[in-house]
Amino acid sequence: MNDAPNAPGSRGTSPLTPETPHQLVADRGSRPPGQETPVAQPEPQQPRKQRGGRNLPAAIGVGVGLGVVIIASLLVVKVLFLAVVLAAISVGSWELTSRLAERKGITVPQLPLLLGGVAMLTTAYWIGPQGAAAALALTALALMILRMSTPPENYLRDITTGVFTAFYVPFLASFVALMLAAHDGPQRIVLFLVVTICSDTGAYAVGYKFGRTKLAPTISPGKTREGLAGGIGLSMLAGALLMQWIIDDGHWWQGLILGGCAAVIATLGDLVESMIKRDLGIKDMGTLLPGHGGIMDRLDSLLPTAPVVWLLLAAFVGS
């Protein structure tokens, strides 16, 4: 069927036919004054986000502030640093259980976790690993008993999650207290923190510049194998230097082994927390630290690295 004839005065084009430049000029010239076609303005450019969506200046500032607090507490008295660790794991446990309650509806009693965390760290410092293990067992028992005050639905799920939280946060942190209890405890803590931080820093720097092959794309798309190699290399270098310079009876080759193991475990610990956050459907565990997220987002690589560093130091130079 033929199209209907164009209406009088029309340009002979359908509404869907794009206008030619000559038609646009004609239209512009035929419009009355004051009704000119407005000129499209360029859209303002949006500020570029930092890599990973982080506020880099805030992240650096918070990192420096945390470093000052840690070093100051180590230099003043060892027990003061233990108090800093206690505060960190208390907040970290609360962040983890709060996200579990929000996203999964899992209820974990807070009081046993708080008291159990204090007991694990203090017994590790003054008694040793046996004290921390006993405190973990008592914490699990307290969680099972207190959960009985609520309806039995999801009892096993809640208890399992509570015991996991007690193990993941305060019990792993108790190995920091074990390192601190040694006669050269502050030096061991510095070694532990530096090799772990170097692992993260080396991985970021090398991965940002040379990263091509994804390490675990379904868990943490930003991590690359090249970055992992960079983190291991920098951590080994830092471990060799510090083991030789600040650890009594330490040797550089021991630092190479310690730094390499710490970097691998730190990366795995980061991936573990990434798995947890993906399961919960969140980006960060909290918002307490600008540019970093929550306390747990800073403890993810430190917690699993602590027992490895403690064990290697005990094997190399004694506990």
CSV table of C-alpha atoms in Angstrom, one decimal:
chain,number,residue,atom,x,y,z
A,1,MET,CA,0.0,0.0,0.0
A,2,ASN,CA,1.3,3.4,-0.9
A,3,ASP,CA,2.2,5.9,1.9
A,4,ALA,CA,-0.2,8.8,2.4
A,5,PRO,CA,0.8,12.0,0.7
A,6,ASN,CA,2.7,14.6,2.7
A,7,ALA,CA,0.8,17.3,4.4
A,8,PRO,CA,1.0,20.8,2.9
A,9,GLY,CA,4.0,22.7,4.1
A,10,SER,CA,5.9,19.5,5.1
A,11,ARG,CA,9.4,19.0,4.1
A,12,GLY,CA,8.6,15.7,2.5
A,13,THR,CA,10.3,13.6,5.1
A,14,SER,CA,8.9,11.2,7.6
A,15,PRO,CA,9.4,11.9,11.3
A,16,LEU,CA,11.9,9.1,11.5
A,17,THR,CA,14.0,10.4,8.6
A,18,PRO,CA,17.2,12.2,9.8
A,19,GLU,CA,17.4,15.8,8.7
A,20,THR,CA,20.3,16.8,6.5
A,21,PRO,CA,22.6,19.7,7.4
A,22,HIS,CA,20.8,21.9,4.7
A,23,GLN,CA,17.5,21.3,6.3
A,24,LEU,CA,18.8,22.2,9.7
A,25,VAL,CA,20.2,25.5,8.3
A,26,ALA,CA,16.8,26.1,6.7
A,27,ASP,CA,14.9,25.4,9.9
A,28,ARG,CA,17.2,27.7,11.9
A,29,GLY,CA,16.8,30.5,9.4
A,30,SER,CA,13.0,30.1,9.3
A,31,ARG,CA,12.4,30.3,13.1
A,32,PRO,CA,11.3,33.6,14.6
A,33,PRO,CA,13.9,35.6,16.6
A,34,GLY,CA,14.2,34.3,20.2
A,35,GLN,CA,13.3,30.7,19.2
A,36,GLU,CA,16.6,29.6,17.9
A,37,THR,CA,17.5,26.0,18.3
A,38,PRO,CA,19.6,25.7,21.5
A,39,VAL,CA,23.2,24.6,21.1
A,40,ALA,CA,23.9,21.4,22.9
A,41,GLN,CA,26.4,22.0,25.8
A,42,PRO,CA,29.1,19.4,26.5
A,43,GLU,CA,28.5,17.3,29.5
A,44,PRO,CA,30.8,18.2,32.5
A,45,GLN,CA,33.4,15.5,33.0
A,46,GLN,CA,33.0,13.4,36.1
A,47,PRO,CA,35.9,13.1,38.4
A,48,ARG,CA,37.8,9.9,38.0
A,49,LYS,CA,37.5,7.4,40.8
A,50,GLN,CA,40.5,6.0,42.4
A,51,ARG,CA,41.4,2.4,41.5
A,52,GLY,CA,39.1,0.0,43.3
A,53,GLY,CA,36.7,2.8,44.2
A,54,ARG,CA,38.8,3.8,47.2
A,55,ASN,CA,39.6,7.3,48.5
A,56,LEU,CA,43.4,7.1,48.3
A,57,PRO,CA,44.3,10.2,50.3
A,58,ALA,CA,42.0,9.1,53.1
A,59,ALA,CA,43.3,5.5,53.0
A,60,ILE,CA,46.9,6.8,53.2
A,61,GLY,CA,46.0,9.1,56.1
A,62,VAL,CA,44.2,6.3,58.1
A,63,GLY,CA,47.1,3.9,57.4
A,64,VAL,CA,49.7,6.4,58.7
A,65,GLY,CA,47.5,7.0,61.8
A,66,LEU,CA,47.2,3.3,62.5
A,67,GLY,CA,50.9,2.9,62.1
A,68,VAL,CA,51.6,5.7,64.6
A,69,VAL,CA,49.2,4.1,67.2
A,70,ILE,CA,50.8,0.7,66.8
A,71,ILE,CA,54.4,1.9,67.0
A,72,ALA,CA,53.7,4.2,69.9
A,73,SER,CA,52.0,1.4,71.9
A,74,LEU,CA,54.9,-1.0,71.2
A,75,LEU,CA,57.5,1.6,72.3
A,76,VAL,CA,55.7,2.6,75.5
A,77,VAL,CA,54.8,-0.8,77.0
A,78,LYS,CA,54.0,-4.2,75.5
A,79,VAL,CA,50.7,-4.6,77.4
A,80,LEU,CA,49.4,-1.3,75.8
A,81,PHE,CA,49.8,-2.9,72.4
A,82,LEU,CA,47.9,-5.9,73.6
A,83,ALA,CA,45.0,-3.5,74.5
A,84,VAL,CA,45.1,-2.1,71.0
A,85,VAL,CA,44.8,-5.7,69.6
A,86,LEU,CA,41.9,-6.4,71.9
A,87,ALA,CA,40.1,-3.3,70.8
A,88,ALA,CA,40.6,-4.2,67.1
A,89,ILE,CA,39.4,-7.8,67.4
A,90,SER,CA,36.4,-6.8,69.5
A,91,VAL,CA,35.3,-4.4,66.7
A,92,GLY,CA,36.2,-6.9,64.0
A,93,SER,CA,34.0,-9.6,65.6
A,94,TRP,CA,31.1,-7.2,66.0
A,95,GLU,CA,31.4,-6.1,62.3
A,96,LEU,CA,31.4,-9.7,61.1
A,97,THR,CA,28.5,-10.8,63.2
A,98,SER,CA,26.5,-7.7,62.4
A,99,ARG,CA,26.9,-8.3,58.6
A,100,LEU,CA,25.9,-12.0,59.1
A,101,ALA,CA,22.8,-10.9,61.0
A,102,GLU,CA,21.9,-8.3,58.3
A,103,ARG,CA,22.5,-10.4,55.3
A,104,LYS,CA,21.8,-14.0,56.4
A,105,GLY,CA,19.7,-13.6,59.6
A,106,ILE,CA,22.3,-15.5,61.6
A,107,THR,CA,22.2,-14.7,65.3
A,108,VAL,CA,25.4,-15.0,67.3
A,109,PRO,CA,25.5,-14.0,71.0
A,110,GLN,CA,27.9,-11.0,71.4
A,111,LEU,CA,28.9,-11.3,75.0
A,112,PRO,CA,30.6,-14.7,74.8
A,113,LEU,CA,32.6,-13.5,71.8
A,114,LEU,CA,33.7,-10.4,73.6
A,115,LEU,CA,34.7,-12.1,76.8
A,116,GLY,CA,36.1,-15.0,74.9
A,117,GLY,CA,38.3,-12.7,72.8
A,118,VAL,CA,39.7,-11.1,75.9
A,119,ALA,CA,40.4,-14.5,77.5
A,120,MET,CA,42.1,-15.9,74.4
A,121,LEU,CA,44.5,-13.0,74.0
A,122,THR,CA,45.3,-12.5,77.7
A,123,THR,CA,45.8,-16.3,78.3
A,124,ALA,CA,48.0,-16.5,75.2
A,125,TYR,CA,50.2,-13.7,76.5
A,126,TRP,CA,50.5,-14.8,80.1
A,127,ILE,CA,50.1,-18.6,79.8
A,128,GLY,CA,50.8,-19.6,76.3
A,129,PRO,CA,49.1,-21.5,73.4
A,130,GLN,CA,47.5,-23.9,75.8
A,131,GLY,CA,45.6,-21.1,77.5
A,132,ALA,CA,44.4,-19.7,74.2
A,133,ALA,CA,43.1,-23.1,73.1
A,134,ALA,CA,41.3,-23.6,76.4
A,135,ALA,CA,39.7,-20.2,76.1
A,136,LEU,CA,38.5,-21.0,72.6
A,137,ALA,CA,36.9,-24.2,73.9
A,138,LEU,CA,35.2,-22.4,76.8
A,139,THR,CA,33.9,-19.7,74.4
A,140,ALA,CA,32.4,-22.4,72.1
A,141,LEU,CA,30.7,-23.9,75.1
A,142,ALA,CA,29.3,-20.6,76.2
A,143,LEU,CA,27.9,-19.9,72.8
A,144,MET,CA,26.1,-23.3,72.7
A,145,ILE,CA,24.6,-22.7,76.2
A,146,LEU,CA,23.5,-19.1,75.7
A,147,ARG,CA,21.9,-19.8,72.3
A,148,MET,CA,19.6,-22.2,74.1
A,149,SER,CA,17.7,-19.2,75.5
A,150,THR,CA,16.1,-18.6,72.0
A,151,PRO,CA,13.9,-20.9,69.9
A,152,PRO,CA,15.7,-24.0,68.5
A,153,GLU,CA,15.2,-23.1,64.8
A,154,ASN,CA,18.6,-22.7,63.1
A,155,TYR,CA,20.4,-23.6,66.4
A,156,LEU,CA,23.2,-25.6,64.6
A,157,ARG,CA,23.7,-22.9,62.0
A,158,ASP,CA,24.0,-20.1,64.6
A,159,ILE,CA,26.4,-22.1,66.8
A,160,THR,CA,28.6,-23.1,63.9
A,161,THR,CA,28.8,-19.5,62.8
A,162,GLY,CA,29.6,-18.4,66.3
A,163,VAL,CA,32.4,-20.9,66.7
A,164,PHE,CA,33.8,-20.0,63.3
A,165,THR,CA,33.9,-16.3,64.3
A,166,ALA,CA,35.6,-17.1,67.6
A,167,PHE,CA,38.3,-19.0,65.8
A,168,TYR,CA,38.6,-16.7,62.8
A,169,VAL,CA,39.1,-13.4,64.7
A,170,PRO,CA,40.2,-13.7,68.4
A,171,PHE,CA,41.9,-17.1,68.3
A,172,LEU,CA,44.0,-16.3,65.2
A,173,ALA,CA,44.8,-12.9,66.8
A,174,SER,CA,46.0,-14.7,70.0
A,175,PHE,CA,49.2,-15.7,68.0
A,176,VAL,CA,50.0,-12.0,67.9
A,177,ALA,CA,49.9,-12.1,71.7
A,178,LEU,CA,52.2,-15.1,71.7
A,179,MET,CA,54.8,-13.3,69.6
A,180,LEU,CA,54.5,-10.2,71.8
A,181,ALA,CA,55.2,-12.3,75.0
A,182,ALA,CA,58.7,-13.2,73.8
A,183,HIS,CA,61.7,-11.3,75.2
A,184,ASP,CA,62.0,-9.5,71.9
A,185,GLY,CA,58.3,-9.3,71.3
A,186,PRO,CA,58.1,-5.8,69.9
A,187,GLN,CA,60.7,-6.7,67.2
A,188,ARG,CA,58.8,-9.8,66.3
A,189,ILE,CA,55.6,-7.8,65.9
A,190,VAL,CA,57.4,-5.3,63.7
A,191,LEU,CA,58.6,-8.1,61.5
A,192,PHE,CA,55.2,-9.7,61.3
A,193,LEU,CA,53.5,-6.4,60.4
A,194,VAL,CA,56.1,-5.3,57.9
A,195,VAL,CA,56.2,-8.6,55.9
A,196,THR,CA,52.4,-8.7,55.7
A,197,ILE,CA,52.1,-5.0,54.7
A,198,CYS,CA,54.9,-5.5,52.1
A,199,SER,CA,53.0,-8.4,50.6
A,200,ASP,CA,50.0,-6.2,50.1
A,201,THR,CA,52.0,-3.3,48.8
A,202,GLY,CA,54.2,-5.3,46.5
A,203,ALA,CA,51.1,-7.1,45.0
A,204,TYR,CA,49.3,-3.8,44.5
A,205,ALA,CA,52.3,-2.0,42.8
A,206,VAL,CA,53.4,-4.8,40.5
A,207,GLY,CA,49.8,-5.8,39.7
A,208,TYR,CA,48.8,-2.3,38.9
A,209,LYS,CA,51.8,-1.9,36.5
A,210,PHE,CA,52.3,-5.3,35.1
A,211,GLY,CA,49.3,-7.4,36.1
A,212,ARG,CA,47.8,-9.3,33.2
A,213,THR,CA,46.9,-12.8,34.4
A,214,LYS,CA,44.0,-13.0,36.9
A,215,LEU,CA,44.8,-14.9,40.0
A,216,ALA,CA,41.2,-15.7,41.2
A,217,PRO,CA,38.8,-13.8,38.8
A,218,THR,CA,35.6,-15.2,40.4
A,219,ILE,CA,36.7,-14.2,43.9
A,220,SER,CA,38.8,-11.1,43.6
A,221,PRO,CA,39.1,-9.8,40.0
A,222,GLY,CA,41.7,-7.2,40.9
A,223,LYS,CA,44.3,-9.8,42.0
A,224,THR,CA,46.9,-11.0,39.4
A,225,ARG,CA,49.6,-13.6,39.4
A,226,GLU,CA,52.1,-11.0,38.6
A,227,GLY,CA,51.0,-9.0,41.6
A,228,LEU,CA,51.3,-12.1,43.8
A,229,ALA,CA,54.9,-12.6,42.6
A,230,GLY,CA,55.6,-8.9,43.4
A,231,GLY,CA,54.1,-9.3,46.9
A,232,ILE,CA,56.2,-12.4,47.6
A,233,GLY,CA,59.4,-10.8,46.3
A,234,LEU,CA,59.0,-7.6,48.4
A,235,SER,CA,57.9,-9.6,51.5
A,236,MET,CA,60.9,-11.9,51.2
A,237,LEU,CA,63.3,-8.9,50.9
A,238,ALA,CA,61.8,-7.2,54.0
A,239,GLY,CA,61.9,-10.5,55.9
A,240,ALA,CA,65.5,-11.1,55.1
A,241,LEU,CA,66.6,-7.6,56.2
A,242,LEU,CA,64.6,-7.5,59.4
A,243,MET,CA,65.4,-11.1,60.4
A,244,GLN,CA,69.1,-10.2,60.1
A,245,TRP,CA,68.9,-6.8,61.8
A,246,ILE,CA,66.3,-6.9,64.6
A,247,ILE,CA,65.7,-10.5,65.6
A,248,ASP,CA,68.1,-12.0,68.1
A,249,ASP,CA,70.0,-15.0,66.5
A,250,GLY,CA,68.1,-14.5,63.2
A,251,HIS,CA,69.6,-15.0,59.8
A,252,TRP,CA,68.7,-13.6,56.4
A,253,TRP,CA,67.9,-16.9,54.8
A,254,GLN,CA,65.3,-17.5,57.5
A,255,GLY,CA,63.7,-14.2,56.7
A,256,LEU,CA,63.5,-15.2,53.0
A,257,ILE,CA,61.5,-18.3,54.0
A,258,LEU,CA,59.3,-16.4,56.5
A,259,GLY,CA,58.6,-13.6,54.1
A,260,GLY,CA,57.6,-15.9,51.3
A,261,CYS,CA,55.3,-18.0,53.5
A,262,ALA,CA,53.7,-14.8,55.0
A,263,ALA,CA,53.0,-13.4,51.5
A,264,VAL,CA,51.3,-16.5,50.3
A,265,ILE,CA,49.2,-16.9,53.5
A,266,ALA,CA,48.3,-13.2,53.5
A,267,THR,CA,47.0,-13.5,49.9
A,268,LEU,CA,44.9,-16.6,50.8
A,269,GLY,CA,43.6,-14.8,53.9
A,270,ASP,CA,42.5,-11.8,51.7
A,271,LEU,CA,40.8,-14.2,49.3
A,272,VAL,CA,39.0,-16.0,52.2
A,273,GLU,CA,37.5,-12.7,53.3
A,274,SER,CA,36.6,-11.8,49.7
A,275,MET,CA,34.7,-15.1,49.6
A,276,ILE,CA,32.8,-14.2,52.8
A,277,LYS,CA,31.9,-10.8,51.5
A,278,ARG,CA,30.8,-12.1,48.1
A,279,ASP,CA,28.6,-14.7,49.9
A,280,LEU,CA,27.1,-11.8,52.0
A,281,GLY,CA,26.7,-9.5,48.9
A,282,ILE,CA,28.7,-6.6,50.4
A,283,LYS,CA,31.9,-4.7,49.5
A,284,ASP,CA,33.2,-3.9,52.9
A,285,MET,CA,32.6,-5.3,56.4
A,286,GLY,CA,32.2,-1.8,57.8
A,287,THR,CA,32.8,1.9,57.4
A,288,LEU,CA,34.9,2.8,60.5
A,289,LEU,CA,38.1,3.4,58.5
A,290,PRO,CA,37.7,5.9,55.6
A,291,GLY,CA,39.3,4.6,52.5
A,292,HIS,CA,39.7,1.1,54.0
A,293,GLY,CA,36.2,0.0,55.0
A,294,GLY,CA,36.0,-1.7,58.4
A,295,ILE,CA,38.4,-3.1,60.9
A,296,MET,CA,37.9,-6.6,59.4
A,297,ASP,CA,38.9,-5.3,56.0
A,298,ARG,CA,42.4,-4.6,57.5
A,299,LEU,CA,42.6,-7.8,59.5
A,300,ASP,CA,41.9,-10.1,56.6
A,301,SER,CA,45.5,-10.8,55.7
A,302,LEU,CA,47.0,-10.2,59.2
A,303,LEU,CA,44.9,-12.8,61.1
A,304,PRO,CA,45.9,-15.9,59.1
A,305,THR,CA,49.5,-14.8,58.8
A,306,ALA,CA,50.0,-14.5,62.5
A,307,PRO,CA,50.1,-18.2,63.4
A,308,VAL,CA,52.5,-18.9,60.4
A,309,VAL,CA,54.9,-16.1,61.5
A,310,TRP,CA,54.8,-17.2,65.1
A,311,LEU,CA,55.5,-20.9,64.2
A,312,LEU,CA,58.4,-20.0,61.9
A,313,LEU,CA,59.9,-17.7,64.5
A,314,ALA,CA,59.6,-20.4,67.2
A,315,ALA,CA,61.3,-22.9,64.9
A,316,PHE,CA,64.1,-20.5,63.8
A,317,VAL,CA,65.0,-18.6,67.0
A,318,GLY,CA,62.7,-20.1,69.7
A,319,SER,CA,59.5,-18.9,71.4
